Short mmCIF file of C-alpha atoms and ligand atoms in Angstrom, two decimals:
data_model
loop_
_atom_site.label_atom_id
_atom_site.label_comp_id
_atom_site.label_asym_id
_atom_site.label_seq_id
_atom_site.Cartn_x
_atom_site.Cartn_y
_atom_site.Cartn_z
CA UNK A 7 27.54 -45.75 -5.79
CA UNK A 8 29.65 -47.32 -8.83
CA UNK A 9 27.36 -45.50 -11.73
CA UNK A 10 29.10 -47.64 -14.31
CA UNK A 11 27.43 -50.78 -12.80
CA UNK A 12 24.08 -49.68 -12.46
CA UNK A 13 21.29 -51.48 -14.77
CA UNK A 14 18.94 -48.71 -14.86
CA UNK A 15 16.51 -50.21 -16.73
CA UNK A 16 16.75 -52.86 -13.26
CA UNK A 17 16.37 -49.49 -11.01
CA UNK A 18 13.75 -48.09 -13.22
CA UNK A 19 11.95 -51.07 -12.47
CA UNK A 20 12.64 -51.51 -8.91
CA UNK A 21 11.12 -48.04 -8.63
CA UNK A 22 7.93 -48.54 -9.80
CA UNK A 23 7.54 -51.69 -7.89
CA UNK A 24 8.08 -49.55 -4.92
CA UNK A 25 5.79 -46.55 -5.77
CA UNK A 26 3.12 -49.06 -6.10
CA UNK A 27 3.71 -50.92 -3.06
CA UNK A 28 4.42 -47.35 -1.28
CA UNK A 29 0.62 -46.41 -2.69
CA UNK A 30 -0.33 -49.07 -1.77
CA UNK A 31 0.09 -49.30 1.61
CA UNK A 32 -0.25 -45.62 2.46
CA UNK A 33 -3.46 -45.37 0.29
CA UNK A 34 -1.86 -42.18 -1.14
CA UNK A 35 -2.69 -40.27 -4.20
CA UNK A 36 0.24 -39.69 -7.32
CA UNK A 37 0.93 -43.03 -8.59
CA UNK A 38 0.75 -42.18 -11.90
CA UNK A 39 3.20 -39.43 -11.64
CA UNK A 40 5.83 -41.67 -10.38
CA UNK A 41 5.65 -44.12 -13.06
CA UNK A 42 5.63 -41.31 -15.81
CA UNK A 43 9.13 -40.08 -14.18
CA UNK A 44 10.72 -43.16 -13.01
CA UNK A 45 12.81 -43.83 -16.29
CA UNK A 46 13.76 -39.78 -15.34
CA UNK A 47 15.08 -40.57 -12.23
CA UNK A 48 16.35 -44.13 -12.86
CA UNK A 49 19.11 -42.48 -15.58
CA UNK A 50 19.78 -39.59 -13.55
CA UNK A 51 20.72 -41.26 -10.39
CA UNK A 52 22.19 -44.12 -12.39
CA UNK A 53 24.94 -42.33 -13.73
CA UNK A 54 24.75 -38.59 -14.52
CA UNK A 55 24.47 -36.77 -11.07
CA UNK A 56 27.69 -36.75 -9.41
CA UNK A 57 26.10 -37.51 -5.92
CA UNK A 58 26.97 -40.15 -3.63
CA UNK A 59 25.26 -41.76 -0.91
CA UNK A 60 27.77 -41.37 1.53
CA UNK A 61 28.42 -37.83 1.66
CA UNK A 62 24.65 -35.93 0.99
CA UNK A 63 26.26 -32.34 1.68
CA UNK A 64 29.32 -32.44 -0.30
CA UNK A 65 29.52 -28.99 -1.26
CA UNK A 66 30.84 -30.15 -4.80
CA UNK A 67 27.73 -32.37 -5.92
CA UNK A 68 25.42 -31.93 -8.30
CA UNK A 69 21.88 -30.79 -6.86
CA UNK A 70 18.64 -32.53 -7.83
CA UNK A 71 15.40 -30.91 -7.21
CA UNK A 72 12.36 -32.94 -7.93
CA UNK A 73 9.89 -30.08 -8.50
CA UNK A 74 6.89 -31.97 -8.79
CA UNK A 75 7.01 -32.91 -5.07
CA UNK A 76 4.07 -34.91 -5.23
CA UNK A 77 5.66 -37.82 -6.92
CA UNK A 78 7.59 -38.45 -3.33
CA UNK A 79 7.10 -42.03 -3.63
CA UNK A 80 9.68 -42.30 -6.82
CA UNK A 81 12.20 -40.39 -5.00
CA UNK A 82 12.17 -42.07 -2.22
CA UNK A 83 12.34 -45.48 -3.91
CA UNK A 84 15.05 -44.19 -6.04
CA UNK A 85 16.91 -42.64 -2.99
CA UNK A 86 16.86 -45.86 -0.82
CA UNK A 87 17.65 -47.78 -4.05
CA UNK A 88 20.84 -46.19 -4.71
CA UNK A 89 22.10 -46.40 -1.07
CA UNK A 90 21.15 -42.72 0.58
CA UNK A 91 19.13 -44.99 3.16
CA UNK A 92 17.78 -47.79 4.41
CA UNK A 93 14.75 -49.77 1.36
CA UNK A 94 13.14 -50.60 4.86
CA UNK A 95 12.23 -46.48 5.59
CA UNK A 96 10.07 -47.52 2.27
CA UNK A 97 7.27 -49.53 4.47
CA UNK A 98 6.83 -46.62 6.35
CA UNK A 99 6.24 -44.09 3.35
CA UNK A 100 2.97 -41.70 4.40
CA UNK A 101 2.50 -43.20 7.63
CA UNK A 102 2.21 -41.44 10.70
CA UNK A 103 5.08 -40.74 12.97
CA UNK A 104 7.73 -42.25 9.00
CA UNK A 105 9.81 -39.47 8.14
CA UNK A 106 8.85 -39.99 4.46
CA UNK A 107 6.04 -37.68 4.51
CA UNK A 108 3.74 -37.61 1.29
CA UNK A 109 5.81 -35.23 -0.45
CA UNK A 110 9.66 -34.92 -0.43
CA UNK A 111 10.98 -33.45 2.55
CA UNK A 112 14.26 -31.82 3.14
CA UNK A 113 15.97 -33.80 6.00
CA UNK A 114 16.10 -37.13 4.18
CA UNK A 115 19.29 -37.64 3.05
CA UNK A 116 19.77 -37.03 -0.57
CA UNK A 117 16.70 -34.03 -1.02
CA UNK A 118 17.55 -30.93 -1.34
CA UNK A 119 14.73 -28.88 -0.90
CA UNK A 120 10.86 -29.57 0.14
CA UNK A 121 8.63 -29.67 -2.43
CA UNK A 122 5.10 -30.32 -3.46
CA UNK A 123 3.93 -27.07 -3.77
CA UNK A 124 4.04 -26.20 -7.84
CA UNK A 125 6.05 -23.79 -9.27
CA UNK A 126 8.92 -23.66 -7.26
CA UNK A 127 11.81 -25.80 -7.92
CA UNK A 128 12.76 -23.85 -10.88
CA UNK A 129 13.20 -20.77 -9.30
CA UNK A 130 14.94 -22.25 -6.48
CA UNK A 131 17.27 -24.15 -9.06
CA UNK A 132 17.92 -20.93 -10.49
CA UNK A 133 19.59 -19.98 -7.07
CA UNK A 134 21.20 -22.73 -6.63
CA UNK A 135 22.64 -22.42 -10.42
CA UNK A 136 23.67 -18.90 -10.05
CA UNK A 137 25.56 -19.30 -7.22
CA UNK A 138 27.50 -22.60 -8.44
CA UNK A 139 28.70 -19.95 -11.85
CA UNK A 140 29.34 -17.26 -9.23
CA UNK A 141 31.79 -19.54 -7.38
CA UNK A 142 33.00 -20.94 -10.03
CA UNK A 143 32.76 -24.73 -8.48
CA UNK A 144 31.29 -26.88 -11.47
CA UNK A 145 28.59 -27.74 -9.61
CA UNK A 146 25.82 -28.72 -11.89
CA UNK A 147 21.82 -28.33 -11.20
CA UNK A 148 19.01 -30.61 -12.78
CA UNK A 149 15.40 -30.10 -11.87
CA UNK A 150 12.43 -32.29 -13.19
CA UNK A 151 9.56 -30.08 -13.71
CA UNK A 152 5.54 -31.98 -14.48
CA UNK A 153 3.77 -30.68 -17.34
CA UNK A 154 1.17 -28.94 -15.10
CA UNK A 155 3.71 -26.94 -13.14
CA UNK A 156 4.58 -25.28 -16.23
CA UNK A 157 0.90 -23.50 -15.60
CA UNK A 158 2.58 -21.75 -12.82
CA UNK A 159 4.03 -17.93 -13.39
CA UNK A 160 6.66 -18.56 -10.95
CA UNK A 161 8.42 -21.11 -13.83
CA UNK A 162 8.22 -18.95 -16.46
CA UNK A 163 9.95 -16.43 -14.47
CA UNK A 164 12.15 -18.37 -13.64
CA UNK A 165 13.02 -19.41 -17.68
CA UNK A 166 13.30 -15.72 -17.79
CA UNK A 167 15.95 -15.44 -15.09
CA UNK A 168 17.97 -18.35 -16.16
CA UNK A 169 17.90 -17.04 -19.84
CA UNK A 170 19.16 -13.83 -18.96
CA UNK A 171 22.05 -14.96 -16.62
CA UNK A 172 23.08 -17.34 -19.18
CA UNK A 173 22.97 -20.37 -16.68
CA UNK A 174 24.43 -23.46 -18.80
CA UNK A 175 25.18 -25.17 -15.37
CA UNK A 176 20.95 -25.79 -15.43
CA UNK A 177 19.29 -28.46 -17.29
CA UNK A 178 14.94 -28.71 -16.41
CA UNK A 179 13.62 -32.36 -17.66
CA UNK A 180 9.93 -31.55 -17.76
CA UNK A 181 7.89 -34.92 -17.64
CA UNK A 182 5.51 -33.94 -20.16
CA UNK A 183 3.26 -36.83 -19.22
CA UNK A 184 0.17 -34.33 -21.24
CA UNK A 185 -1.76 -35.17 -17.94
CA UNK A 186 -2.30 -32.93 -14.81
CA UNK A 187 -5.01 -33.50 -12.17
CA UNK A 188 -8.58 -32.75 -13.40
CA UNK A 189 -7.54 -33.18 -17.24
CA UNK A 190 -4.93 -33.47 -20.43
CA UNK A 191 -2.84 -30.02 -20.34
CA UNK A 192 -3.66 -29.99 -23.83
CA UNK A 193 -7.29 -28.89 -23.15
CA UNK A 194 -6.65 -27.28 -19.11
CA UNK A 195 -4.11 -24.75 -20.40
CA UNK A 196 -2.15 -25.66 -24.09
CA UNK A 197 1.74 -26.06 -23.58
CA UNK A 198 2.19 -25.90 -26.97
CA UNK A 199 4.47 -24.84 -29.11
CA UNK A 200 6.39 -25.65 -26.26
CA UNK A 201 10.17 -26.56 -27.07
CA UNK A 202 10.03 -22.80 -28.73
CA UNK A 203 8.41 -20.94 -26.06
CA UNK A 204 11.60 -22.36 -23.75
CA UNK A 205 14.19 -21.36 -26.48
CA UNK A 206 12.20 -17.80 -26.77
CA UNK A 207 13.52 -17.59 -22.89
CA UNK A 208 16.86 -18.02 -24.16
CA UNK A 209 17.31 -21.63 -23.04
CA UNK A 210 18.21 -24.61 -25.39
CA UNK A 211 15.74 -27.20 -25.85
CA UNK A 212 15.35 -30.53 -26.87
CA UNK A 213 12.50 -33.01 -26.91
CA UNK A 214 13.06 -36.85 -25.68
CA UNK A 215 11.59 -40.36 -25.52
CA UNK A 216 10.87 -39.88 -21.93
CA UNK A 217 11.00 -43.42 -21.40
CA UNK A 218 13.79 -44.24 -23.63
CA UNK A 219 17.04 -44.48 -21.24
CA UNK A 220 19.17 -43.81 -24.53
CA UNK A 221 17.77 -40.95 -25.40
CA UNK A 222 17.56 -39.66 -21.90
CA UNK A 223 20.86 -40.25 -21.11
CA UNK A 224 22.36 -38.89 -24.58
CA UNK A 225 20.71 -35.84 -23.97
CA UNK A 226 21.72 -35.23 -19.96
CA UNK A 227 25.29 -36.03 -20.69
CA UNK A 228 25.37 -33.85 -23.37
CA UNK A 229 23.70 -30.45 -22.18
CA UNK A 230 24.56 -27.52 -21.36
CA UNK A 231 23.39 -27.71 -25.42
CA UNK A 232 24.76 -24.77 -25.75
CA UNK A 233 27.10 -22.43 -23.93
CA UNK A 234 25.78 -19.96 -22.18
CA UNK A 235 22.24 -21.26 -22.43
CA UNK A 236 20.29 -23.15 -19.67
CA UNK A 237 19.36 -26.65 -21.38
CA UNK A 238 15.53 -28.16 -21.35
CA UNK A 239 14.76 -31.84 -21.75
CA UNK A 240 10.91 -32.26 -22.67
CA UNK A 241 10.55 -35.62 -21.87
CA UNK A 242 7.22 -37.05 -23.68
CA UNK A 243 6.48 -39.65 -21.26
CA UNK A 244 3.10 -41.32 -20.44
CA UNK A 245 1.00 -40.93 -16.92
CA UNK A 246 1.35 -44.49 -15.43
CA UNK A 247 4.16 -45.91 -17.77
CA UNK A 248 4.71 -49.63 -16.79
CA UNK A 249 0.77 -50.56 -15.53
CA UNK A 250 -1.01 -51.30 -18.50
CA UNK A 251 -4.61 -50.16 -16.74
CA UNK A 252 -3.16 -46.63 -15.41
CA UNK A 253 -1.25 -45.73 -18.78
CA UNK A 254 -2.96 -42.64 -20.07
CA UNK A 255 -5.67 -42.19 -17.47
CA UNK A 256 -6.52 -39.71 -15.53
CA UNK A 257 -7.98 -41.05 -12.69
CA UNK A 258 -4.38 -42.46 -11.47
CA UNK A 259 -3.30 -39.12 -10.46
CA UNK A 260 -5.36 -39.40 -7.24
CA UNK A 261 -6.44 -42.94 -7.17
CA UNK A 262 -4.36 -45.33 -4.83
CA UNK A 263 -3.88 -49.63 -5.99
CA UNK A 264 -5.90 -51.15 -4.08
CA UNK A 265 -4.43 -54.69 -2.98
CA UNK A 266 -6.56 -56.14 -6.17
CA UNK A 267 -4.66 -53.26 -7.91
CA UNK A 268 -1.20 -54.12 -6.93
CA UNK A 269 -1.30 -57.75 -7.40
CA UNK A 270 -2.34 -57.17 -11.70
CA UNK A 271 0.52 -54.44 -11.49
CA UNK A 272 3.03 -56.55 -10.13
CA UNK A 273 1.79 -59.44 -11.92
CA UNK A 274 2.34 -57.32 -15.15
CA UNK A 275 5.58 -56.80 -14.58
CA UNK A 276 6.78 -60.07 -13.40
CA UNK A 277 7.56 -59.22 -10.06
CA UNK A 278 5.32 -61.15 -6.49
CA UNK A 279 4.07 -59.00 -3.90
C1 TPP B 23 0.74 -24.66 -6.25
C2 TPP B 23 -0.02 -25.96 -6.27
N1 TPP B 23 -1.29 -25.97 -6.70
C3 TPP B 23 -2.00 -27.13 -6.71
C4 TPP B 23 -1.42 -28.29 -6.27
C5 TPP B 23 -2.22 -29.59 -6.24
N2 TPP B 23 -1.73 -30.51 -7.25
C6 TPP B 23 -1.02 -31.60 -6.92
S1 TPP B 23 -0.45 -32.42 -8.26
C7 TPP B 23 -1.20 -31.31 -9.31
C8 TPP B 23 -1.07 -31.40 -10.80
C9 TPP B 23 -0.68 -32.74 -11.30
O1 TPP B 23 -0.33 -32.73 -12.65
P1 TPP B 23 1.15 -32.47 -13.08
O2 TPP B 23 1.61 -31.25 -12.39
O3 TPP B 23 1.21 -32.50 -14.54
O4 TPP B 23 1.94 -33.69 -12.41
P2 TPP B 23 2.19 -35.19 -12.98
O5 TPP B 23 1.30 -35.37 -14.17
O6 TPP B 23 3.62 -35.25 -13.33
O7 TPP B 23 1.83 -36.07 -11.84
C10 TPP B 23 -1.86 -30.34 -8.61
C11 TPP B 23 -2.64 -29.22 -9.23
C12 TPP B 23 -0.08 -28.24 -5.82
N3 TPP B 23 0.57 -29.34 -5.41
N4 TPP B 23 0.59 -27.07 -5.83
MG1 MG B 24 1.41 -34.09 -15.89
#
């Protein structure tokens, strides 16, 4: 993939046309999810993970775990679009017998681990982290945790470990979409003060435009923050960025477009079904 030509404000928006197509079809829940971190994704994979399409397992790459697994269909959309396989896998997202199952999957190219079940990326990234400093290899490790995840003790824990081993070779974008499935985090469990409960786990933190590709990409290129400190990106974004009647609403987590749906979304954003 030649990262200095990638538009990803073009791949941003290829990938939500794609989630809601992919939802569509599969009349599959998360939709809102996706389009919260699909300015995430389009920055990271346009230019800041050193992965390439042809060669999945290079030892050497970066890793990328998308914690919250449940936003499958924005992986996968962003996966085919940069090359790691065929856009025409896409069709068969959720379906039975597709190898895209409903949440990611390790086996198709490009993911790294399985994931959908909350609260576990970070600790695995933590591995992964600690053993790219142990050998010494430069091998960087970004995870992108939801908002809701970070209701899980096993992330926290996590913070804890990658504080204490002093793992600047981490950076955790949280999508901090303030939306999880039954309600706003602010009133389901309170996040806040959250940028200093990170750097009270010895991590550096900022806090980002989620949907800003500037301010995204200014602060991935330039972490680890600090040395010796894991870096976290608190990415405000908003649940269902990009669909004017799923911005900010709840019921998009589990709701699927129906083919009324899709056609408004896709007329919104300028693109035929
Ligand atoms: C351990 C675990 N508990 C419950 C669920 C069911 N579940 C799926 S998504 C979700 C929360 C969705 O909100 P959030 O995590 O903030 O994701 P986002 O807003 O980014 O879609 C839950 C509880 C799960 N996947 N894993
Ligand atoms: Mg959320």
């Amino acid at each position: 993939m030649s990262k200095a030509s990638v538009d990803t404000l073009s791949l941003a928006g290829k990938i939500r046309v794609h989630a809601l197509k992919m939802t569509n079809r599969a009349h599959s829940s998360h939709i809102g999810g996706c389009l919260s971190a699909a300015d995430i994704l389009a920055v990271l994979y346009g230019g800041i993970l050193n992965v390439e399409p042809g060669s999945p397992e290079n030892p050497l790459r970066d890793r990328f775990i998308l914690s919250k697994g449940h936003a499958a269909a924005a992986i996968y959309a962003t996966l085919a679009e940069c090359g790691f396989f065929p856009v025409e896998w896409l069709d068969t997202f959720y379906l039975d017998g597709s190898r895209l199952s409903g949440h990611v999957t390790r086996g198709i190219p490009g993911v790294e681990v399985s994931s959908g079940s909350l609260g576990h990326g970070l600790p695995i990234s933590c591995g992964m982290s600690l053993a790219a400093k142990r050998d010494n290899n430069g091998c960087r490790v970004f995870a992108l945790l939801s908002d809701g995840e970070c209701d899980e003790g096993s992330t926290w824990e996590a913070a804890l470990f990658a504080g204490h081993h002093r793992l600047d070779n981490l950076t955790a974008i949280i999508d901090y979409n303030k939306i999880q499935s039954f309600g706003m985090v602010k009133e389901v469990l309170d996040l806040e003060p959250f940028a200093e409960k990170w750097r009270a786990f010895g991590w550096s933190a900022r806090e980002v435009d989620g949907h800003s590709h500037g301010q995204i990409r200014q602060a991935l290129s330039e972490a680890p923050f600090e040395k010796d400190k894991p870096s976290c990106i608190i990415a405000h974004t908003v649940k269902g960025k990009g669909v004017s009647f799923m911005e900010n609403r709840l019921e998009w987590h589990y709701f699927y477009p129906s083919d009324e749906d899709l056609e408004k979304a896709l007329a919104e954003m300028g693109v035929t079904a």
